[in-house]
Structure formats: structure tokens, C-alpha cells
Amino acid sequence: MTFPRGDTATSLPEANSFSERHIGPSSAAVGEMLSTLGYETLEQLVADTVPASIRNDELPGLGAGETEARLIHRLRSIASENTLFRSYIGMGYYGTVTPTVIARNILENPAWYTQYTPYQAEISQGRLEALLNFQTVVIDLTGLPVANASLLDEGTAAAEAMTLLRSQATPERNTFFADAGCHPQTLAVLETRARPLGIELRVGDPTREAMGSGVFGVLLAYPTTDGAVRDLRPIIGAAKAAGARVAVVADLLALTLLVPPGELGADVAVGSTQRFGVPLGYGGPHAAYFATTDELKRTIPGRIIGVSRDVSGRPALRMALQTREQHIRRERATSNICTAQVLLAVMAGMYAVYHGPEGLRRIATRVHALTGSLAEALPAAGHEVLNASFFDTLRVRPAQGSAADVLVRARAARINLRDFGDGTLGISLDETVEEEDLAALLGVFRAGRSEAGSGHGERGAPGIPDALRRSTPFLEHPVFNRYRSETAMLRYIHRLASRDLSLTTSMIPLGSCTMKLNATTEMVALSWPEFSDLHPFVPAEQARGYRRITSDLERWLGAISGLPAVSLQPNSGAQGEYAGLLVIRAFHESRGEKRDVCLVPASAHGTNPASAVMAGLQVVVVRTDERGNVDVADLREKAERHGGRLAALMMTYPSTHGVFEERVREICDVVHEHGGLVYLDGANLNAQAGICRPGDYGADVCHINLHKTFAIPHGGGGPGMGPICVSEGLAPFLPSHPVVPVGGVRAIGPVSAAPWGSASILLISWAYIALLGAPGVRRASQVAILNANYMVRRLESHFDILYRGPAGNVAHEFIVDLRPFKKSAGITDEDVAKRLMDYGFHAPTMSFPVAGTMMVEPTESESKEELDRFCDALIQVRSEIERVERGLVDRQDCPLKGAPHTAAAVTADTWTHPYSRQEAAFPAPWSTEHKFWPSVGRIDNAYGDRNLVCACPPIESYVEAARV
């Protein structure tokens, strides 16, 4: 993989306080805001907001903070501790060449990586189109009609396939058969997922073992982990005859040459798109794919991008079938998926746009031909190639059992091979391999390049059986055949970015989502090859730099949370919830206790009950009181009722309603008194870091959303990371991994495919903490609380603000009640959300945790000027509502109902609305200076669900359009 560098010492930032750059309000502005609230210092505000019983005035041991210039030099030194060998390990991870136009203009472009999940579709059209491209790639290559917009990694995608197929089976079928040819990390993640759900996982050779009547689903590898390419049709036929459905884990690049899984009869296909231009990154982040049949489309996990239409009838994109999502289904959910790998899916889709079908075939054919050369040359030197069929991977038994000698020579040549541990070695090639690399590899085996081996590019596919050679065309849509020059590609990427509102445009005030500054200095090392080009399964001594990063981050997160043992493996917040509950479950089991009840407050995010169900726990809902706090009396009653079965309480702190609950210690004590443990959802840690520590006030486990508090960008809906911090007593149960030794002495199985999850983006949070240091981390939390309370003071005379603490303060977020306006003016929270687009803002979080409201979180990164601008917009929207209430404008034909207004609408020859074009498009002074235009009008959600289309329109539609 190649990247532009652009990070020489001469371009380093000047030495100054990063805290001053990260925190939006200046010292003078902080003073003004405090004065507005009636305080003199931030400490006084915090004292009135955070209960004295949990405040900790001691700064965590994080150091004083680095300047940006020193940090980059420090990172250079750490990067040099990683050693880049030539890796042919494979196992689902491959070298790839990221086109620099994609690296610079997507991966390194804040207009792409600071976008939020596309819930507000009208201002997310560019990213939605990019994701539709991604889905089309998956649909075309797998031969299945429905695909989602990515999952977390290949291992967890396989686990999602297993639970989906289980949901379709009768109760008496409880066995899932997994092909022993799957990668070991995939099998291990399956085992982790199956155990708490009571699924019997059987691993074996599907060519030799019968499925049996109890099997509900089968997972097959295509190709296998050691490279074999098998005709799966007989196996799939036998499985279906036995009443089972079949999932296939398939290499997407190989599918450019192989018969697709859909044509083989598969019901589901899963895999990774990493080798489509996404850096190795020591294991992630990478976008998994998931495709299925039309019959199963309403049970597919994750998000689906669909084609709908806007108010004018123009095509428009949106997230389809959203009622399937876990946050709506809660404890009835079959998955806890809350995020995806959008940024990486965008890159993979753009890689296909960049290369087109012929380019992808050319890459795959070249990789396969080089592998064919090896397959001919190695036997000529006395080595045995064990697989007669292959795409890019060979399993080799070296001559005279000399595997150890080959490995010694490989190490001396700075080459990594896969050691199967039985005297055989694995070799996986990829698109980065050049002729000289092949020569060096053959030299390690003391083999020469055969003359016959040089002609495979012309002779076709020597390792692919004739019956498995693909004949179906793919990627015929114009988008994959149009952008061949870099100029055209650059303009396409920029055009899509311009259709999305990101942090480069304005603040994104989403409650519970913490859309803060993702500083460039925090991001810069992601593109350095020492970090981006490292395979996740290299020997430990080659990854010393990464181990420095992970060790520091584990120590720092432990200090911040007050929970000393840390696992960085969970690669999303929901994965962190799941991992934390599995650790709690394992702890109870180690004591011989069967505890299976999880208490979950009614206000909890939907991932909480969904994760509890996935962990094999029974959810019991605890009421919340009129102030949004946990009803302690109800908690106590239910803790007593379930007694010896109580496993855990899941709670969010500060509460989901944005308040520091005064009785949090008592809540934790109640659970502990009855033998349960406390799981803290760390979504709101941005109000606590450096001020109070969950471990001090009673939490036993806490997951931390690094994509919230610790500055990993949201990337349009992913990547994220959700590491867990646990008490010393729970440390032995932290997640393991089958390839790289991590976790505790009594570890649960892995929850993610890679040992440190999405390791490369840990660099961002490491840099964030290193730059801020202990004083900066504390001040960031203080200013987050200040910004929220300042906005409340500005808005409270115009809107009802739900839920406050005893002193009348909120934490770092607050809820604006819009429910009265539905009765008084027919105006809903959706109307307000769409109207805010005309003002150039993304709406706050809608209808969570209270339907008909908006939850606002400004973060510490926004300046007083930006906070005021957003408050001014909301106040002006309130005046627009008042005009409706007073009958001065039509209830159905007013700016709020017509929003958002596109440039096409306000410049059309005809304007039929009773309000002016000026009022529609330029409602605030700043909108005349810089205008973000939604590219489509309000979208018809119901139409998109009734007419689900989740791939690029067929070529015929372009032909028909051209005739019009």
C-alpha cells in the first residue's frame, strides 16, 4: 500500500498548547459564559453539577500534555519500532494499494471522516451514494440481491450470519456447522457468539460430514484458509436437503474470477473488503460485507441504503427499513449492531469505482497467475503443494520436512510466512507483490522461477477448476465505468463530499454522540506505512511500536476510568457492551453461580438490552422517575426479587437524560448487595473524564466509546472503538485471541476478528490523551459541561428543557422538548430537524431518549460564537413556530413543513408557497455569506421501504433516461 507522506519536520506545527486548539471557547469566552450562568470559575460550575460524593480532584496519571510538534517526533520514534517485513500470512488480511486520490481525498479528508451517521438523509446524499456503490459491488460480486452498508469485520459478520440463520429455524434445530476451512479467528468469534445463546457449534470438514437433522445453518469457506477452491454446490445441496440454510464466507477479490456464492445456492455471503484499497492497519478498521436473499432482507443486520424519492419526485437515498434496527427492537433484537465501517466501506466502493470491472479482474488475474507460478516452481524444487486448486494461497510441505529451515531463511530475508504448526507453511499473495518479491520468496524455498510459470497471465486461471470460473458479468453500472482519469475521479469524490454536512461545515450537536474536533495531528500517523502496512498476525517483535501505543492507552484509560484492567479488542461501543457482559457472565460462572438477569433502565440506549440478550441474559426493565433518573425503589425491589439470579445492572452515567444522578453510589451498592455487578455504558464519559471515575463510585465494567470522548472520527457511521475497562477481579476474563496471545488467564473468547480490534485508529485516541495530558482532559470535560449549560440558559426562555440536576444544571447534554408544538402548531421534531438544514446545521439527536424531543450535545470543541449561532437558529425556528401558532402562516405550507429547501426549488421558474424564497433558503444572516445546500428535498421514507432498491439502478434506467 502506498500513501502520500506530506509530514516532514519542516511542516510541523508550532509549539503551543494543544488544549487551546482543541477547546473551542477562549479563556475570555469561558469567563463570559460562566458569568451568564452566575459562576466565577469552572470548578464552581462543576461543584454544582457533579455530586460531591463522586468528584475526584486528583488528576489521573496522564502527564502534562505534549505540543503537536513534539508529539509527531515522538510518534516517528514509536513508528520506527515497528518492523515492516514482507508478509505472506494471509488469513483474511492482505497488502493492498490504496489509490492516492482515495487516500488523500477520503481517508485524509475531514469532509468525509467527520460526517455523522446518515439519519438525516437530505444532508447525507454524497455518502449515501458512495455506500450504494459499496452495496452494488457486494451484490454484483456475491450474486445475491440484497447487501448492507458494511459490518465490523469478517469474524463478526460470520457470527451475524449464524444468528440470522438461527432466527429462521425451528426450536429443535440448534446446531450450526462451521467449515474447518474458515480462518481460525472467524471460528473463535463464532464460538464466543454461540456459547451464551446456547447454540451448539460443530466444526468439521463439510465434504466428509453429514449435516444432520439438528443443523439449522452451515458456514462454508470459499476459498478455504489454506487456499483450496472447492465446488460448494454438492455441499450446499446436501445441507438444504437436510433443512439447513447456508452462509459462505468468500474473498471478494477472488469472486471476480470465481462463480459467485449466490449462483452456488448460498443464502448468505459474508467477508471482508479490506483488500479493496483499505490499509492493513494491524487489523483494522476494515469494512465487512453481508449479502443475502430477498427472502431474508428484513432480518439482515446493520444498515441498508435504499433508493427512495423526495417531495418533488426526484430520486433520493436514505437508510431503508430502519425499524429493523436494534435500538428500536431493544431486547427483541437478534443483533446489537449500532454502527458500521462507513468510511472504510466508502473507500472500498471507491476502489471499485477507480478500477472498474476490468481493473479488478486484472488485479485478481495477476495475483492468481503469480500464485500459479509458485505452484509450479515449488514442486520442481522438491516441495509439496497440498492444494491442487487455489486463488492466491498455497499450503506447502517443504522438502525433507524442512519447514523450520525455510522459516529461518524467511526471517533472514525479512519475509513472514504462515506456520500451520504441523510442518506445513502458508503463502498468500496480494496485489502489492512484484516480480522481485516473487524471486525473493522462491529464494527462501531455494526454488527457481519456472519458464512455464511466467505465462499464466495469458493462459487464464490454472488453479481454478473450470466449473468454478466466473461467467457472470459484474459492475456494469456507469459509475464503475466512467471515472478513469484522476481528474474525473477527484471531481466525483469532491462532488459527493459537497452533498454531505460534516464538521467542516458547522457544529453537529448530537446528544449522546459527542461530535468533537478530530484534530489533524491526531490523524496524521494513520497514513504512515509503519502503522498502516502491518499485518495483524506478525511476530510480536515486529510490532513493538504498536505495543507501545496499546500499553500506554490501556494504562491511561485505566487511570481515567478507575478500572485498571483494559481490553482494546471491541471494535464498536456495542461490541464493548457485549464483551463487558460476557466478562461478567464468565466471572459468575467461575464462582459456580448461575446468574442470568440483567437490569436495564427504561431510558437506556437500545444496544443495552440487545447486548444483554446476545450475552444470554434475561432483561428486566427498571423504571425511571419523573426527573429521568433510575427509580431506586424499583431497582431495589427488582434486585431483591431476582436475588441469586442477578448478574448485572447496565446503566449510563451521566444518565441518558443528561443528568448526574445523585444516588449513583447507592444504585451500585444495591446491585452489589445482591451479588450482581455494575456495567457502566461509557457513552457519556465526556462529562466525567478527569472529574470523576466510574471505578471509584461502584462500576465493575465500563466500555469507552473512543469515537466519542477520545476523538476517533465518526466517519459517517464508523469506524468506532469500544474498549472495556474492568476491575482487578474481572481482569482474568478479558477477551482472548486464537492467533495472538491477549486477554486474561481465564479469558472469554474473542469478540472481534483482530486481537486489538481496529488497531490503527487507536493512534488517534493515544494522540488525543498525549496532547491534552491530565489538565487538558479535565478542562475538556469542564468546558463540555459549561457549553451545555450556557446553551440551556440561552434557550430556556424559548423551549422547555427536560431534566436537570438539583442545582438546575445539566451535564454535557440536554433535552429540548418539542412535543407541545405538535398540538399547538402541528409541528414535529422532524419538521424542526429539516428546517435546521436551511440554517446550515445538522439536527440534534431526535426522539431519544424521549419521543418528540431533541437532545443537544455541543462538546468542548465548539466556540462560543458557534454555540450562539446554533442557539440563534433554534430561537428563530421557535419564532417560526409561533407564527404558525398564531395563524399568521399556513400550517401545512410554511417554511417548517417545506424544509429543507434546495437550490433547484428556490430558483425554479414557479414558486407557489405563501412565504418568500428568501425566507425559505436564507433564513439567517450567515446563510447569505456561506450556504450549505441540501441536494434533495424532504424524502419519502415510506416509499423507499415499500419499493426497496439497495443497488445502483440498472443500466436500462440510464438508457431510458437518455431517451426522455
PDB file of C-alpha atoms in Angstrom, residues 79-273:
ATOM      1  CA  ALA A  79       6.706   4.079  14.362  1.00  0.00           C
ATOM      2  CA  SER A  80      10.327   3.101  13.820  1.00  0.00           C
ATOM      3  CA  GLU A  81       9.885   0.348  16.429  1.00  0.00           C
ATOM      4  CA  ASN A  82       7.515  -1.437  14.047  1.00  0.00           C
ATOM      5  CA  THR A  83       9.438  -3.555  11.554  1.00  0.00           C
ATOM      6  CA  LEU A  84       7.951  -3.989   8.100  1.00  0.00           C
ATOM      7  CA  PHE A  85       8.679  -7.452   6.738  1.00  0.00           C
ATOM      8  CA  ARG A  86       7.127  -8.726   3.518  1.00  0.00           C
ATOM      9  CA  SER A  87       4.054 -10.559   4.868  1.00  0.00           C
ATOM     10  CA  TYR A  88       2.502 -13.517   3.033  1.00  0.00           C
ATOM     11  CA  ILE A  89       0.462 -14.617   6.051  1.00  0.00           C
ATOM     12  CA  GLY A  90      -2.981 -14.098   4.521  1.00  0.00           C
ATOM     13  CA  MET A  91      -5.752 -15.352   6.852  1.00  0.00           C
ATOM     14  CA  GLY A  92      -8.105 -12.661   5.597  1.00  0.00           C
ATOM     15  CA  TYR A  93      -5.591  -9.780   5.649  1.00  0.00           C
ATOM     16  CA  TYR A  94      -3.664  -8.685   2.564  1.00  0.00           C
ATOM     17  CA  GLY A  95      -1.431  -5.963   1.293  1.00  0.00           C
ATOM     18  CA  THR A  96      -3.256  -3.541  -0.980  1.00  0.00           C
ATOM     19  CA  VAL A  97      -2.506  -0.392  -2.924  1.00  0.00           C
ATOM     20  CA  THR A  98      -4.713   2.481  -1.836  1.00  0.00           C
ATOM     21  CA  PRO A  99      -5.097   4.787  -4.835  1.00  0.00           C
ATOM     22  CA  THR A 100      -3.619   8.067  -3.663  1.00  0.00           C
ATOM     23  CA  VAL A 101      -6.606  10.015  -4.946  1.00  0.00           C
ATOM     24  CA  ILE A 102      -8.720   7.988  -2.489  1.00  0.00           C
ATOM     25  CA  ALA A 103      -6.184   8.176   0.346  1.00  0.00           C
ATOM     26  CA  ARG A 104      -5.805  11.938   0.154  1.00  0.00           C
ATOM     27  CA  ASN A 105      -9.394  12.859  -0.659  1.00  0.00           C
ATOM     28  CA  ILE A 106     -11.324  10.393   1.512  1.00  0.00           C
ATOM     29  CA  LEU A 107      -9.214   8.789   4.237  1.00  0.00           C
ATOM     30  CA  GLU A 108      -7.360  12.029   4.982  1.00  0.00           C
ATOM     31  CA  ASN A 109     -10.243  14.398   4.217  1.00  0.00           C
ATOM     32  CA  PRO A 110     -12.291  15.738   7.169  1.00  0.00           C
ATOM     33  CA  ALA A 111     -15.217  16.385   4.834  1.00  0.00           C
ATOM     34  CA  TRP A 112     -15.525  12.581   4.758  1.00  0.00           C
ATOM     35  CA  TYR A 113     -14.250  11.430   8.141  1.00  0.00           C
ATOM     36  CA  THR A 114     -16.153  13.951  10.299  1.00  0.00           C
ATOM     37  CA  GLN A 115     -19.618  13.143   8.943  1.00  0.00           C
ATOM     38  CA  TYR A 116     -22.235  11.589  11.215  1.00  0.00           C
ATOM     39  CA  THR A 117     -24.411   8.523  10.601  1.00  0.00           C
ATOM     40  CA  PRO A 118     -26.828   9.421   7.779  1.00  0.00           C
ATOM     41  CA  TYR A 119     -30.033   9.560   9.801  1.00  0.00           C
ATOM     42  CA  GLN A 120     -30.671  12.999   8.252  1.00  0.00           C
ATOM     43  CA  ALA A 121     -30.645  11.742   4.692  1.00  0.00           C
ATOM     44  CA  GLU A 122     -31.240  15.066   2.929  1.00  0.00           C
ATOM     45  CA  ILE A 123     -27.792  16.280   4.013  1.00  0.00           C
ATOM     46  CA  SER A 124     -26.060  12.913   3.582  1.00  0.00           C
ATOM     47  CA  GLN A 125     -26.648  12.206  -0.101  1.00  0.00           C
ATOM     48  CA  GLY A 126     -22.989  12.015  -1.112  1.00  0.00           C
ATOM     49  CA  ARG A 127     -22.055   9.397   1.429  1.00  0.00           C
ATOM     50  CA  LEU A 128     -25.282   7.510   0.797  1.00  0.00           C
ATOM     51  CA  GLU A 129     -24.386   7.297  -2.889  1.00  0.00           C
ATOM     52  CA  ALA A 130     -20.911   6.043  -2.001  1.00  0.00           C
ATOM     53  CA  LEU A 131     -22.475   3.383   0.221  1.00  0.00           C
ATOM     54  CA  LEU A 132     -24.936   2.431  -2.503  1.00  0.00           C
ATOM     55  CA  ASN A 133     -21.874   1.882  -4.700  1.00  0.00           C
ATOM     56  CA  PHE A 134     -20.405  -0.348  -1.977  1.00  0.00           C
ATOM     57  CA  GLN A 135     -23.611  -2.365  -1.744  1.00  0.00           C
ATOM     58  CA  THR A 136     -23.673  -2.725  -5.515  1.00  0.00           C
ATOM     59  CA  VAL A 137     -20.118  -4.106  -5.513  1.00  0.00           C
ATOM     60  CA  VAL A 138     -21.123  -6.680  -2.906  1.00  0.00           C
ATOM     61  CA  ILE A 139     -24.381  -7.591  -4.663  1.00  0.00           C
ATOM     62  CA  ASP A 140     -22.707  -7.990  -8.054  1.00  0.00           C
ATOM     63  CA  LEU A 141     -19.738  -9.986  -6.815  1.00  0.00           C
ATOM     64  CA  THR A 142     -21.684 -12.288  -4.461  1.00  0.00           C
ATOM     65  CA  GLY A 143     -24.615 -12.834  -6.794  1.00  0.00           C
ATOM     66  CA  LEU A 144     -27.113 -12.125  -4.005  1.00  0.00           C
ATOM     67  CA  PRO A 145     -29.772  -9.417  -4.346  1.00  0.00           C
ATOM     68  CA  VAL A 146     -29.530  -7.572  -1.005  1.00  0.00           C
ATOM     69  CA  ALA A 147     -26.476  -6.236   0.823  1.00  0.00           C
ATOM     70  CA  ASN A 148     -25.980  -3.971   3.806  1.00  0.00           C
ATOM     71  CA  ALA A 149     -23.720  -0.955   4.097  1.00  0.00           C
ATOM     72  CA  SER A 150     -20.975  -2.890   5.966  1.00  0.00           C
ATOM     73  CA  LEU A 151     -20.370  -4.626   9.282  1.00  0.00           C
ATOM     74  CA  LEU A 152     -17.417  -4.516  11.677  1.00  0.00           C
ATOM     75  CA  ASP A 153     -15.131  -7.328  10.445  1.00  0.00           C
ATOM     76  CA  GLU A 154     -15.242 -10.723   8.790  1.00  0.00           C
ATOM     77  CA  GLY A 155     -15.414 -12.728  12.017  1.00  0.00           C
ATOM     78  CA  THR A 156     -18.323 -10.815  13.488  1.00  0.00           C
ATOM     79  CA  ALA A 157     -20.101 -10.796  10.111  1.00  0.00           C
ATOM     80  CA  ALA A 158     -19.941 -14.608  10.156  1.00  0.00           C
ATOM     81  CA  ALA A 159     -21.358 -14.566  13.682  1.00  0.00           C
ATOM     82  CA  GLU A 160     -24.191 -12.301  12.498  1.00  0.00           C
ATOM     83  CA  ALA A 161     -24.901 -14.809   9.720  1.00  0.00           C
ATOM     84  CA  MET A 162     -25.144 -17.575  12.296  1.00  0.00           C
ATOM     85  CA  THR A 163     -27.648 -15.680  14.475  1.00  0.00           C
ATOM     86  CA  LEU A 164     -29.684 -14.602  11.449  1.00  0.00           C
ATOM     87  CA  LEU A 165     -29.999 -18.200  10.280  1.00  0.00           C
ATOM     88  CA  ARG A 166     -30.856 -19.286  13.824  1.00  0.00           C
ATOM     89  CA  SER A 167     -33.731 -16.782  13.871  1.00  0.00           C
ATOM     90  CA  GLN A 168     -35.208 -18.515  10.815  1.00  0.00           C
ATOM     91  CA  ALA A 169     -35.026 -22.045  12.233  1.00  0.00           C
ATOM     92  CA  THR A 170     -37.424 -24.108  14.296  1.00  0.00           C
ATOM     93  CA  PRO A 171     -36.533 -24.512  18.011  1.00  0.00           C
ATOM     94  CA  GLU A 172     -35.469 -28.154  17.671  1.00  0.00           C
ATOM     95  CA  ARG A 173     -32.690 -27.183  15.257  1.00  0.00           C
ATOM     96  CA  ASN A 174     -29.899 -25.810  17.397  1.00  0.00           C
ATOM     97  CA  THR A 175     -26.618 -26.800  15.710  1.00  0.00           C
ATOM     98  CA  PHE A 176     -24.505 -24.588  13.483  1.00  0.00           C
ATOM     99  CA  PHE A 177     -21.946 -26.361  11.323  1.00  0.00           C
ATOM    100  CA  ALA A 178     -18.812 -24.351  10.562  1.00  0.00           C
ATOM    101  CA  ASP A 179     -16.292 -25.343   7.931  1.00  0.00           C
ATOM    102  CA  ALA A 180     -12.912 -26.138   9.472  1.00  0.00           C
ATOM    103  CA  GLY A 181     -11.523 -24.345   6.418  1.00  0.00           C
ATOM    104  CA  CYS A 182     -12.591 -20.960   7.829  1.00  0.00           C
ATOM    105  CA  HIS A 183      -9.929 -18.714   9.321  1.00  0.00           C
ATOM    106  CA  PRO A 184      -9.195 -19.556  12.976  1.00  0.00           C
ATOM    107  CA  GLN A 185     -10.216 -16.114  14.212  1.00  0.00           C
ATOM    108  CA  THR A 186     -13.589 -16.495  12.484  1.00  0.00           C
ATOM    109  CA  LEU A 187     -14.199 -19.850  14.146  1.00  0.00           C
ATOM    110  CA  ALA A 188     -13.201 -18.414  17.518  1.00  0.00           C
ATOM    111  CA  VAL A 189     -15.593 -15.465  17.194  1.00  0.00           C
ATOM    112  CA  LEU A 190     -18.350 -17.900  16.234  1.00  0.00           C
ATOM    113  CA  GLU A 191     -17.663 -19.941  19.367  1.00  0.00           C
ATOM    114  CA  THR A 192     -17.825 -16.810  21.528  1.00  0.00           C
ATOM    115  CA  ARG A 193     -21.158 -15.804  19.998  1.00  0.00           C
ATOM    116  CA  ALA A 194     -22.679 -19.304  20.070  1.00  0.00           C
ATOM    117  CA  ARG A 195     -21.990 -20.194  23.687  1.00  0.00           C
ATOM    118  CA  PRO A 196     -24.195 -17.698  25.562  1.00  0.00           C
ATOM    119  CA  LEU A 197     -27.023 -18.223  23.066  1.00  0.00           C
ATOM    120  CA  GLY A 198     -26.999 -21.964  23.664  1.00  0.00           C
ATOM    121  CA  ILE A 199     -26.108 -22.715  20.041  1.00  0.00           C
ATOM    122  CA  GLU A 200     -24.114 -25.899  19.510  1.00  0.00           C
ATOM    123  CA  LEU A 201     -21.194 -25.076  17.222  1.00  0.00           C
ATOM    124  CA  ARG A 202     -19.806 -28.002  15.265  1.00  0.00           C
ATOM    125  CA  VAL A 203     -16.569 -27.513  13.318  1.00  0.00           C
ATOM    126  CA  GLY A 204     -15.614 -30.058  10.693  1.00  0.00           C
ATOM    127  CA  ASP A 205     -14.971 -30.986   7.086  1.00  0.00           C
ATOM    128  CA  PRO A 206     -18.209 -30.393   5.144  1.00  0.00           C
ATOM    129  CA  THR A 207     -17.050 -32.641   2.310  1.00  0.00           C
ATOM    130  CA  ARG A 208     -16.966 -35.646   4.662  1.00  0.00           C
ATOM    131  CA  GLU A 209     -19.534 -34.976   7.377  1.00  0.00           C
ATOM    132  CA  ALA A 210     -23.304 -35.126   7.032  1.00  0.00           C
ATOM    133  CA  MET A 211     -25.237 -32.128   8.337  1.00  0.00           C
ATOM    134  CA  GLY A 212     -27.901 -33.996  10.318  1.00  0.00           C
ATOM    135  CA  SER A 213     -31.468 -33.025  11.175  1.00  0.00           C
ATOM    136  CA  GLY A 214     -30.488 -30.733  14.050  1.00  0.00           C
ATOM    137  CA  VAL A 215     -28.409 -28.358  11.913  1.00  0.00           C
ATOM    138  CA  PHE A 216     -30.073 -25.033  11.167  1.00  0.00           C
ATOM    139  CA  GLY A 217     -27.170 -23.403   9.356  1.00  0.00           C
ATOM    140  CA  VAL A 218     -23.841 -24.046   7.695  1.00  0.00           C
ATOM    141  CA  LEU A 219     -20.870 -21.744   7.128  1.00  0.00           C
ATOM    142  CA  LEU A 220     -18.536 -22.618   4.248  1.00  0.00           C
ATOM    143  CA  ALA A 221     -15.173 -21.091   3.266  1.00  0.00           C
ATOM    144  CA  TYR A 222     -14.597 -20.008  -0.341  1.00  0.00           C
ATOM    145  CA  PRO A 223     -11.592 -20.283  -0.709  1.00  0.00           C
ATOM    146  CA  THR A 224     -10.514 -22.044   2.500  1.00  0.00           C
ATOM    147  CA  THR A 225      -7.990 -20.617   4.922  1.00  0.00           C
ATOM    148  CA  ASP A 226      -5.255 -22.765   3.323  1.00  0.00           C
ATOM    149  CA  GLY A 227      -6.243 -21.711  -0.167  1.00  0.00           C
ATOM    150  CA  ALA A 228      -8.348 -24.546  -1.563  1.00  0.00           C
ATOM    151  CA  VAL A 229     -11.103 -23.590  -4.004  1.00  0.00           C
ATOM    152  CA  ARG A 230     -13.891 -26.172  -3.769  1.00  0.00           C
ATOM    153  CA  ASP A 231     -17.132 -26.559  -5.670  1.00  0.00           C
ATOM    154  CA  LEU A 232     -19.646 -25.890  -2.898  1.00  0.00           C
ATOM    155  CA  ARG A 233     -22.735 -26.881  -4.878  1.00  0.00           C
ATOM    156  CA  PRO A 234     -22.852 -30.513  -3.664  1.00  0.00           C
ATOM    157  CA  ILE A 235     -22.338 -29.407  -0.044  1.00  0.00           C
ATOM    158  CA  ILE A 236     -24.967 -26.681  -0.286  1.00  0.00           C
ATOM    159  CA  GLY A 237     -27.385 -29.081  -1.941  1.00  0.00           C
ATOM    160  CA  ALA A 238     -26.916 -31.646   0.824  1.00  0.00           C
ATOM    161  CA  ALA A 239     -27.317 -29.007   3.532  1.00  0.00           C
ATOM    162  CA  LYS A 240     -30.553 -27.717   2.056  1.00  0.00           C
ATOM    163  CA  ALA A 241     -31.860 -31.224   1.602  1.00  0.00           C
ATOM    164  CA  ALA A 242     -31.295 -31.640   5.340  1.00  0.00           C
ATOM    165  CA  GLY A 243     -33.296 -28.467   6.025  1.00  0.00           C
ATOM    166  CA  ALA A 244     -30.400 -26.091   6.740  1.00  0.00           C
ATOM    167  CA  ARG A 245     -29.597 -22.701   5.248  1.00  0.00           C
ATOM    168  CA  VAL A 246     -26.085 -21.920   4.073  1.00  0.00           C
ATOM    169  CA  ALA A 247     -23.754 -18.969   4.509  1.00  0.00           C
ATOM    170  CA  VAL A 248     -20.493 -18.635   2.591  1.00  0.00           C
ATOM    171  CA  VAL A 249     -17.529 -16.584   3.742  1.00  0.00           C
ATOM    172  CA  ALA A 250     -15.933 -15.507   0.481  1.00  0.00           C
ATOM    173  CA  ASP A 251     -12.915 -13.490  -0.622  1.00  0.00           C
ATOM    174  CA  LEU A 252     -14.314 -10.551  -2.584  1.00  0.00           C
ATOM    175  CA  LEU A 253     -11.342 -10.210  -4.949  1.00  0.00           C
ATOM    176  CA  ALA A 254     -11.470 -13.925  -5.704  1.00  0.00           C
ATOM    177  CA  LEU A 255     -15.132 -13.531  -6.685  1.00  0.00           C
ATOM    178  CA  THR A 256     -14.066 -11.543  -9.743  1.00  0.00           C
ATOM    179  CA  LEU A 257     -12.818 -14.905 -11.091  1.00  0.00           C
ATOM    180  CA  LEU A 258     -14.986 -17.430  -9.227  1.00  0.00           C
ATOM    181  CA  VAL A 259     -18.635 -18.391  -9.591  1.00  0.00           C
ATOM    182  CA  PRO A 260     -20.414 -16.194  -7.020  1.00  0.00           C
ATOM    183  CA  PRO A 261     -21.964 -17.720  -3.852  1.00  0.00           C
ATOM    184  CA  GLY A 262     -25.473 -16.772  -4.947  1.00  0.00           C
ATOM    185  CA  GLU A 263     -25.111 -18.905  -8.071  1.00  0.00           C
ATOM    186  CA  LEU A 264     -23.840 -21.779  -5.932  1.00  0.00           C
ATOM    187  CA  GLY A 265     -27.067 -21.663  -3.917  1.00  0.00           C
ATOM    188  CA  ALA A 266     -25.937 -19.772  -0.797  1.00  0.00           C
ATOM    189  CA  ASP A 267     -28.481 -17.917   1.319  1.00  0.00           C
ATOM    190  CA  VAL A 268     -25.908 -15.544   2.821  1.00  0.00           C
ATOM    191  CA  ALA A 269     -22.421 -14.364   1.869  1.00  0.00           C
ATOM    192  CA  VAL A 270     -20.051 -12.573   4.229  1.00  0.00           C
ATOM    193  CA  GLY A 271     -16.449 -11.466   4.155  1.00  0.00           C
ATOM    194  CA  SER A 272     -14.058  -8.554   4.271  1.00  0.00           C
ATOM    195  CA  THR A 273     -13.497  -5.764   1.771  1.00  0.00           C
TER     196      THR A 273
END
